[in-house]
């Protein structure tokens, strides 16, 4: 078997050879330096049932919620205090869209 110098081995196999293997470099960051906008909040079973019962007419009529409706419900029920109005609105919106998909005819 023929020995190949390290410098040509890297070029042949398409990998780079470091001059200092002990030095650890940080991975390059992408151009996206925006901060994380929010964390995922998963609904508990109680919150899920409560929202379904409170907004069952909205879901059946396929009527989207307004900001003030979401905030009013959040203030009234202690179980929904940790949810933002957008989380409530988007959850109900997703249920409405699921109902639309179920009844869609081809």
PDB file of N, CA and C in Angstrom, residues 1-101:
ATOM      1  N   UNK A   1       0.836  -1.170   0.000  1.00  0.00           N
ATOM      2  CA  UNK A   1       0.000   0.000   0.000  1.00  0.00           C
ATOM      3  C   UNK A   1       0.882   1.235   0.000  1.00  0.00           C
ATOM      4  N   UNK A   2       0.470   2.210  -0.769  1.00  0.00           N
ATOM      5  CA  UNK A   2       1.262   3.423  -0.929  1.00  0.00           C
ATOM      6  C   UNK A   2       0.885   4.442   0.139  1.00  0.00           C
ATOM      7  N   UNK A   3       1.870   5.089   0.728  1.00  0.00           N
ATOM      8  CA  UNK A   3       1.600   6.140   1.711  1.00  0.00           C
ATOM      9  C   UNK A   3       1.407   7.476   1.004  1.00  0.00           C
ATOM     10  N   UNK A   4       0.390   8.181   1.474  1.00  0.00           N
ATOM     11  CA  UNK A   4       0.068   9.478   0.879  1.00  0.00           C
ATOM     12  C   UNK A   4       0.322  10.537   1.933  1.00  0.00           C
ATOM     13  N   UNK A   5       0.997  11.623   1.577  1.00  0.00           N
ATOM     14  CA  UNK A   5       1.221  12.693   2.564  1.00  0.00           C
ATOM     15  C   UNK A   5      -0.110  13.282   3.044  1.00  0.00           C
ATOM     16  N   UNK A   6      -0.122  13.755   4.278  1.00  0.00           N
ATOM     17  CA  UNK A   6      -1.335  14.279   4.887  1.00  0.00           C
ATOM     18  C   UNK A   6      -1.879  15.459   4.099  1.00  0.00           C
ATOM     19  N   UNK A   7      -1.039  16.318   3.593  1.00  0.00           N
ATOM     20  CA  UNK A   7      -1.509  17.505   2.882  1.00  0.00           C
ATOM     21  C   UNK A   7      -2.281  17.130   1.622  1.00  0.00           C
ATOM     22  N   UNK A   8      -1.858  16.095   0.907  1.00  0.00           N
ATOM     23  CA  UNK A   8      -2.588  15.699  -0.295  1.00  0.00           C
ATOM     24  C   UNK A   8      -3.777  14.817   0.052  1.00  0.00           C
ATOM     25  N   UNK A   9      -3.741  14.151   1.184  1.00  0.00           N
ATOM     26  CA  UNK A   9      -4.856  13.309   1.603  1.00  0.00           C
ATOM     27  C   UNK A   9      -6.119  14.141   1.811  1.00  0.00           C
ATOM     28  N   UNK A  10      -5.975  15.289   2.441  1.00  0.00           N
ATOM     29  CA  UNK A  10      -7.118  16.169   2.660  1.00  0.00           C
ATOM     30  C   UNK A  10      -7.682  16.677   1.352  1.00  0.00           C
ATOM     31  N   UNK A  11      -6.839  16.986   0.413  1.00  0.00           N
ATOM     32  CA  UNK A  11      -7.304  17.502  -0.871  1.00  0.00           C
ATOM     33  C   UNK A  11      -7.980  16.405  -1.673  1.00  0.00           C
ATOM     34  N   UNK A  12      -7.480  15.186  -1.551  1.00  0.00           N
ATOM     35  CA  UNK A  12      -8.045  14.084  -2.317  1.00  0.00           C
ATOM     36  C   UNK A  12      -9.429  13.706  -1.789  1.00  0.00           C
ATOM     37  N   UNK A  13      -9.580  13.620  -0.494  1.00  0.00           N
ATOM     38  CA  UNK A  13     -10.839  13.184   0.092  1.00  0.00           C
ATOM     39  C   UNK A  13     -11.835  14.320   0.290  1.00  0.00           C
ATOM     40  N   UNK A  14     -11.445  15.536   0.033  1.00  0.00           N
ATOM     41  CA  UNK A  14     -12.365  16.651   0.162  1.00  0.00           C
ATOM     42  C   UNK A  14     -12.561  17.132   1.584  1.00  0.00           C
ATOM     43  N   UNK A  15     -11.655  16.775   2.474  1.00  0.00           N
ATOM     44  CA  UNK A  15     -11.783  17.254   3.841  1.00  0.00           C
ATOM     45  C   UNK A  15     -10.633  18.197   4.149  1.00  0.00           C
ATOM     46  N   UNK A  16     -10.803  19.003   5.141  1.00  0.00           N
ATOM     47  CA  UNK A  16      -9.757  19.960   5.479  1.00  0.00           C
ATOM     48  C   UNK A  16      -8.892  19.398   6.600  1.00  0.00           C
ATOM     49  N   UNK A  17      -7.660  19.798   6.606  1.00  0.00           N
ATOM     50  CA  UNK A  17      -6.720  19.372   7.629  1.00  0.00           C
ATOM     51  C   UNK A  17      -6.375  20.594   8.461  1.00  0.00           C
ATOM     52  N   UNK A  18      -6.564  20.502   9.754  1.00  0.00           N
ATOM     53  CA  UNK A  18      -6.266  21.623  10.639  1.00  0.00           C
ATOM     54  C   UNK A  18      -4.789  21.635  10.971  1.00  0.00           C
ATOM     55  N   UNK A  19      -4.268  22.832  11.101  1.00  0.00           N
ATOM     56  CA  UNK A  19      -2.872  22.944  11.489  1.00  0.00           C
ATOM     57  C   UNK A  19      -2.713  22.744  12.989  1.00  0.00           C
ATOM     58  N   UNK A  20      -3.728  23.099  13.773  1.00  0.00           N
ATOM     59  CA  UNK A  20      -3.677  22.935  15.214  1.00  0.00           C
ATOM     60  C   UNK A  20      -4.917  22.161  15.667  1.00  0.00           C
ATOM     61  N   UNK A  21      -4.818  20.843  15.838  1.00  0.00           N
ATOM     62  CA  UNK A  21      -5.993  20.048  16.198  1.00  0.00           C
ATOM     63  C   UNK A  21      -6.503  20.308  17.612  1.00  0.00           C
ATOM     64  N   UNK A  22      -5.676  20.920  18.497  1.00  0.00           N
ATOM     65  CA  UNK A  22      -6.104  21.186  19.867  1.00  0.00           C
ATOM     66  C   UNK A  22      -7.021  22.408  19.963  1.00  0.00           C
ATOM     67  N   UNK A  23      -6.972  23.258  18.971  1.00  0.00           N
ATOM     68  CA  UNK A  23      -7.772  24.480  18.994  1.00  0.00           C
ATOM     69  C   UNK A  23      -9.204  24.154  18.568  1.00  0.00           C
ATOM     70  N   UNK A  24     -10.157  24.520  19.400  1.00  0.00           N
ATOM     71  CA  UNK A  24     -11.566  24.289  19.095  1.00  0.00           C
ATOM     72  C   UNK A  24     -12.163  25.617  18.642  1.00  0.00           C
ATOM     73  N   UNK A  25     -12.773  25.600  17.469  1.00  0.00           N
ATOM     74  CA  UNK A  25     -13.370  26.830  16.958  1.00  0.00           C
ATOM     75  C   UNK A  25     -14.877  26.776  17.137  1.00  0.00           C
ATOM     76  N   UNK A  26     -15.479  27.923  17.333  1.00  0.00           N
ATOM     77  CA  UNK A  26     -16.927  28.032  17.455  1.00  0.00           C
ATOM     78  C   UNK A  26     -17.559  27.861  16.084  1.00  0.00           C
ATOM     79  N   UNK A  27     -18.704  27.207  16.009  1.00  0.00           N
ATOM     80  CA  UNK A  27     -19.377  27.093  14.711  1.00  0.00           C
ATOM     81  C   UNK A  27     -19.841  28.468  14.245  1.00  0.00           C
ATOM     82  N   UNK A  28     -19.865  28.643  12.939  1.00  0.00           N
ATOM     83  CA  UNK A  28     -20.276  29.929  12.386  1.00  0.00           C
ATOM     84  C   UNK A  28     -21.759  30.133  12.633  1.00  0.00           C
ATOM     85  N   UNK A  29     -22.099  31.345  12.996  1.00  0.00           N
ATOM     86  CA  UNK A  29     -23.499  31.680  13.222  1.00  0.00           C
ATOM     87  C   UNK A  29     -24.109  32.141  11.913  1.00  0.00           C
ATOM     88  N   UNK A  30     -25.357  31.820  11.724  1.00  0.00           N
ATOM     89  CA  UNK A  30     -26.037  32.267  10.518  1.00  0.00           C
ATOM     90  C   UNK A  30     -26.347  33.756  10.643  1.00  0.00           C
ATOM     91  N   UNK A  31     -26.810  34.338   9.570  1.00  0.00           N
ATOM     92  CA  UNK A  31     -27.115  35.756   9.557  1.00  0.00           C
ATOM     93  C   UNK A  31     -28.346  36.123  10.363  1.00  0.00           C
ATOM     94  N   UNK A  32     -29.070  35.145  10.862  1.00  0.00           N
ATOM     95  CA  UNK A  32     -30.293  35.402  11.608  1.00  0.00           C
ATOM     96  C   UNK A  32     -29.950  35.663  13.072  1.00  0.00           C
ATOM     97  N   UNK A  33     -29.873  36.928  13.452  1.00  0.00           N
ATOM     98  CA  UNK A  33     -29.528  37.280  14.833  1.00  0.00           C
ATOM     99  C   UNK A  33     -30.738  37.713  15.641  1.00  0.00           C
ATOM    100  N   UNK A  34     -31.932  37.427  15.150  1.00  0.00           N
ATOM    101  CA  UNK A  34     -33.140  37.824  15.859  1.00  0.00           C
ATOM    102  C   UNK A  34     -33.293  37.014  17.141  1.00  0.00           C
ATOM    103  N   UNK A  35     -33.786  37.649  18.194  1.00  0.00           N
ATOM    104  CA  UNK A  35     -34.024  36.887  19.429  1.00  0.00           C
ATOM    105  C   UNK A  35     -35.214  35.964  19.262  1.00  0.00           C
ATOM    106  N   UNK A  36     -35.259  34.957  20.082  1.00  0.00           N
ATOM    107  CA  UNK A  36     -36.376  34.015  20.052  1.00  0.00           C
ATOM    108  C   UNK A  36     -37.646  34.760  20.458  1.00  0.00           C
ATOM    109  N   UNK A  37     -38.691  34.627  19.649  1.00  0.00           N
ATOM    110  CA  UNK A  37     -39.886  35.434  19.875  1.00  0.00           C
ATOM    111  C   UNK A  37     -40.751  34.924  21.017  1.00  0.00           C
ATOM    112  N   UNK A  38     -40.765  33.668  21.266  1.00  0.00           N
ATOM    113  CA  UNK A  38     -41.587  33.141  22.353  1.00  0.00           C
ATOM    114  C   UNK A  38     -41.380  31.658  22.489  1.00  0.00           C
ATOM    115  N   UNK A  39     -41.770  31.144  23.607  1.00  0.00           N
ATOM    116  CA  UNK A  39     -41.608  29.714  23.803  1.00  0.00           C
ATOM    117  C   UNK A  39     -42.937  29.010  23.576  1.00  0.00           C
ATOM    118  N   UNK A  40     -42.872  27.750  23.279  1.00  0.00           N
ATOM    119  CA  UNK A  40     -44.065  26.962  23.002  1.00  0.00           C
ATOM    120  C   UNK A  40     -44.771  26.660  24.317  1.00  0.00           C
ATOM    121  N   UNK A  41     -46.052  26.980  24.354  1.00  0.00           N
ATOM    122  CA  UNK A  41     -46.868  26.705  25.535  1.00  0.00           C
ATOM    123  C   UNK A  41     -47.896  25.668  25.133  1.00  0.00           C
ATOM    124  N   UNK A  42     -47.797  24.498  25.726  1.00  0.00           N
ATOM    125  CA  UNK A  42     -48.726  23.420  25.408  1.00  0.00           C
ATOM    126  C   UNK A  42     -49.930  23.507  26.341  1.00  0.00           C
ATOM    127  N   UNK A  43     -51.116  23.351  25.754  1.00  0.00           N
ATOM    128  CA  UNK A  43     -52.340  23.398  26.553  1.00  0.00           C
ATOM    129  C   UNK A  43     -52.456  22.157  27.427  1.00  0.00           C
ATOM    130  N   UNK A  44     -52.918  22.361  28.643  1.00  0.00           N
ATOM    131  CA  UNK A  44     -53.218  21.210  29.489  1.00  0.00           C
ATOM    132  C   UNK A  44     -54.571  20.653  29.057  1.00  0.00           C
ATOM    133  N   UNK A  45     -54.892  19.488  29.538  1.00  0.00           N
ATOM    134  CA  UNK A  45     -56.174  18.867  29.191  1.00  0.00           C
ATOM    135  C   UNK A  45     -57.345  19.723  29.684  1.00  0.00           C
ATOM    136  N   UNK A  46     -57.197  20.287  30.864  1.00  0.00           N
ATOM    137  CA  UNK A  46     -58.255  21.143  31.424  1.00  0.00           C
ATOM    138  C   UNK A  46     -58.451  22.397  30.564  1.00  0.00           C
ATOM    139  N   UNK A  47     -57.347  23.044  30.166  1.00  0.00           N
ATOM    140  CA  UNK A  47     -57.439  24.229  29.308  1.00  0.00           C
ATOM    141  C   UNK A  47     -58.068  23.883  27.965  1.00  0.00           C
ATOM    142  N   UNK A  48     -57.692  22.741  27.420  1.00  0.00           N
ATOM    143  CA  UNK A  48     -58.228  22.291  26.134  1.00  0.00           C
ATOM    144  C   UNK A  48     -59.747  22.130  26.217  1.00  0.00           C
ATOM    145  N   UNK A  49     -60.217  21.415  27.237  1.00  0.00           N
ATOM    146  CA  UNK A  49     -61.662  21.203  27.403  1.00  0.00           C
ATOM    147  C   UNK A  49     -62.396  22.513  27.657  1.00  0.00           C
ATOM    148  N   UNK A  50     -61.791  23.381  28.460  1.00  0.00           N
ATOM    149  CA  UNK A  50     -62.412  24.664  28.782  1.00  0.00           C
ATOM    150  C   UNK A  50     -62.572  25.528  27.531  1.00  0.00           C
ATOM    151  N   UNK A  51     -61.538  25.616  26.720  1.00  0.00           N
ATOM    152  CA  UNK A  51     -61.626  26.408  25.486  1.00  0.00           C
ATOM    153  C   UNK A  51     -62.637  25.810  24.515  1.00  0.00           C
ATOM    154  N   UNK A  52     -62.664  24.483  24.420  1.00  0.00           N
ATOM    155  CA  UNK A  52     -63.635  23.825  23.526  1.00  0.00           C
ATOM    156  C   UNK A  52     -65.064  24.140  23.942  1.00  0.00           C
ATOM    157  N   UNK A  53     -65.350  24.101  25.250  1.00  0.00           N
ATOM    158  CA  UNK A  53     -66.719  24.365  25.699  1.00  0.00           C
ATOM    159  C   UNK A  53     -67.071  25.846  25.586  1.00  0.00           C
ATOM    160  N   UNK A  54     -66.116  26.732  25.867  1.00  0.00           N
ATOM    161  CA  UNK A  54     -66.405  28.162  25.800  1.00  0.00           C
ATOM    162  C   UNK A  54     -66.647  28.637  24.369  1.00  0.00           C
ATOM    163  N   UNK A  55     -65.918  28.067  23.435  1.00  0.00           N
ATOM    164  CA  UNK A  55     -65.987  28.554  22.058  1.00  0.00           C
ATOM    165  C   UNK A  55     -66.586  27.538  21.090  1.00  0.00           C
ATOM    166  N   UNK A  56     -67.435  26.638  21.592  1.00  0.00           N
ATOM    167  CA  UNK A  56     -68.013  25.631  20.699  1.00  0.00           C
ATOM    168  C   UNK A  56     -68.923  26.263  19.653  1.00  0.00           C
ATOM    169  N   UNK A  57     -69.618  27.344  20.006  1.00  0.00           N
ATOM    170  CA  UNK A  57     -70.461  28.008  18.998  1.00  0.00           C
ATOM    171  C   UNK A  57     -69.605  28.705  17.945  1.00  0.00           C
ATOM    172  N   UNK A  58     -68.484  29.299  18.367  1.00  0.00           N
ATOM    173  CA  UNK A  58     -67.578  29.926  17.398  1.00  0.00           C
ATOM    174  C   UNK A  58     -67.028  28.892  16.427  1.00  0.00           C
ATOM    175  N   UNK A  59     -66.684  27.726  16.939  1.00  0.00           N
ATOM    176  CA  UNK A  59     -66.132  26.668  16.090  1.00  0.00           C
ATOM    177  C   UNK A  59     -67.202  26.156  15.139  1.00  0.00           C
ATOM    178  N   UNK A  60     -68.410  25.957  15.652  1.00  0.00           N
ATOM    179  CA  UNK A  60     -69.497  25.454  14.809  1.00  0.00           C
ATOM    180  C   UNK A  60     -69.882  26.466  13.734  1.00  0.00           C
ATOM    181  N   UNK A  61     -69.891  27.756  14.097  1.00  0.00           N
ATOM    182  CA  UNK A  61     -70.253  28.800  13.138  1.00  0.00           C
ATOM    183  C   UNK A  61     -69.057  29.270  12.311  1.00  0.00           C
ATOM    184  N   UNK A  62     -67.871  28.748  12.646  1.00  0.00           N
ATOM    185  CA  UNK A  62     -66.616  29.117  11.976  1.00  0.00           C
ATOM    186  C   UNK A  62     -66.356  30.622  12.062  1.00  0.00           C
ATOM    187  N   UNK A  63     -66.567  31.139  13.242  1.00  0.00           N
ATOM    188  CA  UNK A  63     -66.366  32.564  13.488  1.00  0.00           C
ATOM    189  C   UNK A  63     -65.062  32.763  14.252  1.00  0.00           C
ATOM    190  N   UNK A  64     -64.159  33.548  13.682  1.00  0.00           N
ATOM    191  CA  UNK A  64     -62.859  33.807  14.307  1.00  0.00           C
ATOM    192  C   UNK A  64     -63.028  34.708  15.534  1.00  0.00           C
ATOM    193  N   UNK A  65     -62.107  34.573  16.469  1.00  0.00           N
ATOM    194  CA  UNK A  65     -62.158  35.359  17.697  1.00  0.00           C
ATOM    195  C   UNK A  65     -61.467  36.706  17.517  1.00  0.00           C
ATOM    196  N   UNK A  66     -61.896  37.658  18.315  1.00  0.00           N
ATOM    197  CA  UNK A  66     -61.263  38.967  18.368  1.00  0.00           C
ATOM    198  C   UNK A  66     -60.389  39.033  19.620  1.00  0.00           C
ATOM    199  N   UNK A  67     -59.503  40.012  19.653  1.00  0.00           N
ATOM    200  CA  UNK A  67     -58.576  40.157  20.769  1.00  0.00           C
ATOM    201  C   UNK A  67     -59.315  40.351  22.095  1.00  0.00           C
ATOM    202  N   UNK A  68     -60.322  41.210  22.109  1.00  0.00           N
ATOM    203  CA  UNK A  68     -61.027  41.488  23.364  1.00  0.00           C
ATOM    204  C   UNK A  68     -61.764  40.267  23.898  1.00  0.00           C
ATOM    205  N   UNK A  69     -62.283  39.417  23.012  1.00  0.00           N
ATOM    206  CA  UNK A  69     -62.950  38.183  23.450  1.00  0.00           C
ATOM    207  C   UNK A  69     -61.956  37.252  24.145  1.00  0.00           C
ATOM    208  N   UNK A  70     -60.784  37.128  23.558  1.00  0.00           N
ATOM    209  CA  UNK A  70     -59.750  36.254  24.135  1.00  0.00           C
ATOM    210  C   UNK A  70     -59.282  36.780  25.487  1.00  0.00           C
ATOM    211  N   UNK A  71     -59.063  38.083  25.574  1.00  0.00           N
ATOM    212  CA  UNK A  71     -58.601  38.667  26.835  1.00  0.00           C
ATOM    213  C   UNK A  71     -59.660  38.565  27.929  1.00  0.00           C
ATOM    214  N   UNK A  72     -60.926  38.730  27.569  1.00  0.00           N
ATOM    215  CA  UNK A  72     -62.016  38.637  28.547  1.00  0.00           C
ATOM    216  C   UNK A  72     -62.081  37.232  29.147  1.00  0.00           C
ATOM    217  N   UNK A  73     -61.977  36.220  28.294  1.00  0.00           N
ATOM    218  CA  UNK A  73     -62.013  34.832  28.761  1.00  0.00           C
ATOM    219  C   UNK A  73     -60.788  34.528  29.619  1.00  0.00           C
ATOM    220  N   UNK A  74     -59.640  35.050  29.216  1.00  0.00           N
ATOM    221  CA  UNK A  74     -58.410  34.818  29.969  1.00  0.00           C
ATOM    222  C   UNK A  74     -58.499  35.429  31.369  1.00  0.00           C
ATOM    223  N   UNK A  75     -59.083  36.610  31.479  1.00  0.00           N
ATOM    224  CA  UNK A  75     -59.239  37.250  32.796  1.00  0.00           C
ATOM    225  C   UNK A  75     -60.270  36.526  33.662  1.00  0.00           C
ATOM    226  N   UNK A  76     -61.303  36.008  33.035  1.00  0.00           N
ATOM    227  CA  UNK A  76     -62.404  35.390  33.778  1.00  0.00           C
ATOM    228  C   UNK A  76     -62.037  34.023  34.357  1.00  0.00           C
ATOM    229  N   UNK A  77     -61.255  33.243  33.637  1.00  0.00           N
ATOM    230  CA  UNK A  77     -60.930  31.875  34.056  1.00  0.00           C
ATOM    231  C   UNK A  77     -59.463  31.787  34.481  1.00  0.00           C
ATOM    232  N   UNK A  78     -59.251  31.314  35.704  1.00  0.00           N
ATOM    233  CA  UNK A  78     -57.896  31.218  36.251  1.00  0.00           C
ATOM    234  C   UNK A  78     -57.021  30.239  35.478  1.00  0.00           C
ATOM    235  N   UNK A  79     -57.622  29.206  34.928  1.00  0.00           N
ATOM    236  CA  UNK A  79     -56.843  28.184  34.217  1.00  0.00           C
ATOM    237  C   UNK A  79     -56.219  28.733  32.936  1.00  0.00           C
ATOM    238  N   UNK A  80     -56.775  29.826  32.411  1.00  0.00           N
ATOM    239  CA  UNK A  80     -56.280  30.389  31.152  1.00  0.00           C
ATOM    240  C   UNK A  80     -55.395  31.611  31.357  1.00  0.00           C
ATOM    241  N   UNK A  81     -55.026  31.899  32.601  1.00  0.00           N
ATOM    242  CA  UNK A  81     -54.243  33.095  32.901  1.00  0.00           C
ATOM    243  C   UNK A  81     -52.865  33.095  32.239  1.00  0.00           C
ATOM    244  N   UNK A  82     -52.245  31.927  32.104  1.00  0.00           N
ATOM    245  CA  UNK A  82     -50.887  31.880  31.560  1.00  0.00           C
ATOM    246  C   UNK A  82     -50.852  31.886  30.030  1.00  0.00           C
ATOM    247  N   UNK A  83     -52.015  31.893  29.376  1.00  0.00           N
ATOM    248  CA  UNK A  83     -52.065  31.897  27.917  1.00  0.00           C
ATOM    249  C   UNK A  83     -52.219  33.319  27.401  1.00  0.00           C
ATOM    250  N   UNK A  84     -51.521  33.638  26.325  1.00  0.00           N
ATOM    251  CA  UNK A  84     -51.686  34.945  25.704  1.00  0.00           C
ATOM    252  C   UNK A  84     -52.945  34.935  24.856  1.00  0.00           C
ATOM    253  N   UNK A  85     -53.427  36.111  24.507  1.00  0.00           N
ATOM    254  CA  UNK A  85     -54.639  36.178  23.683  1.00  0.00           C
ATOM    255  C   UNK A  85     -54.382  35.574  22.314  1.00  0.00           C
ATOM    256  N   UNK A  86     -53.149  35.695  21.804  1.00  0.00           N
ATOM    257  CA  UNK A  86     -52.825  35.117  20.493  1.00  0.00           C
ATOM    258  C   UNK A  86     -52.840  33.595  20.542  1.00  0.00           C
ATOM    259  N   UNK A  87     -52.389  33.024  21.649  1.00  0.00           N
ATOM    260  CA  UNK A  87     -52.407  31.572  21.802  1.00  0.00           C
ATOM    261  C   UNK A  87     -53.844  31.060  21.786  1.00  0.00           C
ATOM    262  N   UNK A  88     -54.736  31.752  22.483  1.00  0.00           N
ATOM    263  CA  UNK A  88     -56.149  31.355  22.510  1.00  0.00           C
ATOM    264  C   UNK A  88     -56.751  31.488  21.120  1.00  0.00           C
ATOM    265  N   UNK A  89     -56.502  32.620  20.474  1.00  0.00           N
ATOM    266  CA  UNK A  89     -57.047  32.873  19.143  1.00  0.00           C
ATOM    267  C   UNK A  89     -56.545  31.848  18.138  1.00  0.00           C
ATOM    268  N   UNK A  90     -55.249  31.561  18.156  1.00  0.00           N
ATOM    269  CA  UNK A  90     -54.680  30.603  17.207  1.00  0.00           C
ATOM    270  C   UNK A  90     -55.170  29.185  17.459  1.00  0.00           C
ATOM    271  N   UNK A  91     -55.365  28.827  18.715  1.00  0.00           N
ATOM    272  CA  UNK A  91     -55.875  27.499  19.039  1.00  0.00           C
ATOM    273  C   UNK A  91     -57.278  27.315  18.477  1.00  0.00           C
ATOM    274  N   UNK A  92     -58.142  28.301  18.702  1.00  0.00           N
ATOM    275  CA  UNK A  92     -59.511  28.218  18.187  1.00  0.00           C
ATOM    276  C   UNK A  92     -59.497  28.261  16.660  1.00  0.00           C
ATOM    277  N   UNK A  93     -58.626  29.077  16.088  1.00  0.00           N
ATOM    278  CA  UNK A  93     -58.499  29.140  14.626  1.00  0.00           C
ATOM    279  C   UNK A  93     -58.111  27.773  14.053  1.00  0.00           C
ATOM    280  N   UNK A  94     -57.176  27.092  14.693  1.00  0.00           N
ATOM    281  CA  UNK A  94     -56.760  25.765  14.226  1.00  0.00           C
ATOM    282  C   UNK A  94     -57.905  24.763  14.307  1.00  0.00           C
ATOM    283  N   UNK A  95     -58.729  24.848  15.345  1.00  0.00           N
ATOM    284  CA  UNK A  95     -59.893  23.962  15.451  1.00  0.00           C
ATOM    285  C   UNK A  95     -60.904  24.259  14.350  1.00  0.00           C
ATOM    286  N   UNK A  96     -61.098  25.537  14.033  1.00  0.00           N
ATOM    287  CA  UNK A  96     -62.019  25.917  12.955  1.00  0.00           C
ATOM    288  C   UNK A  96     -61.522  25.373  11.621  1.00  0.00           C
ATOM    289  N   UNK A  97     -60.235  25.507  11.372  1.00  0.00           N
ATOM    290  CA  UNK A  97     -59.665  25.008  10.114  1.00  0.00           C
ATOM    291  C   UNK A  97     -59.767  23.488  10.034  1.00  0.00           C
ATOM    292  N   UNK A  98     -59.618  22.800  11.153  1.00  0.00           N
ATOM    293  CA  UNK A  98     -59.761  21.339  11.164  1.00  0.00           C
ATOM    294  C   UNK A  98     -61.192  20.945  10.819  1.00  0.00           C
ATOM    295  N   UNK A  99     -62.165  21.689  11.346  1.00  0.00           N
ATOM    296  CA  UNK A  99     -63.571  21.422  11.013  1.00  0.00           C
ATOM    297  C   UNK A  99     -63.834  21.663   9.533  1.00  0.00           C
ATOM    298  N   UNK A 100     -63.247  22.706   8.979  1.00  0.00           N
ATOM    299  CA  UNK A 100     -63.420  22.987   7.551  1.00  0.00           C
ATOM    300  C   UNK A 100     -62.861  21.851   6.708  1.00  0.00           C
ATOM    301  N   UNK A 101     -61.703  21.330   7.114  1.00  0.00           N
ATOM    302  CA  UNK A 101     -61.093  20.227   6.360  1.00  0.00           C
ATOM    303  C   UNK A 101     -61.940  18.965   6.436  1.00  0.00           C
TER     304      UNK A 101
END
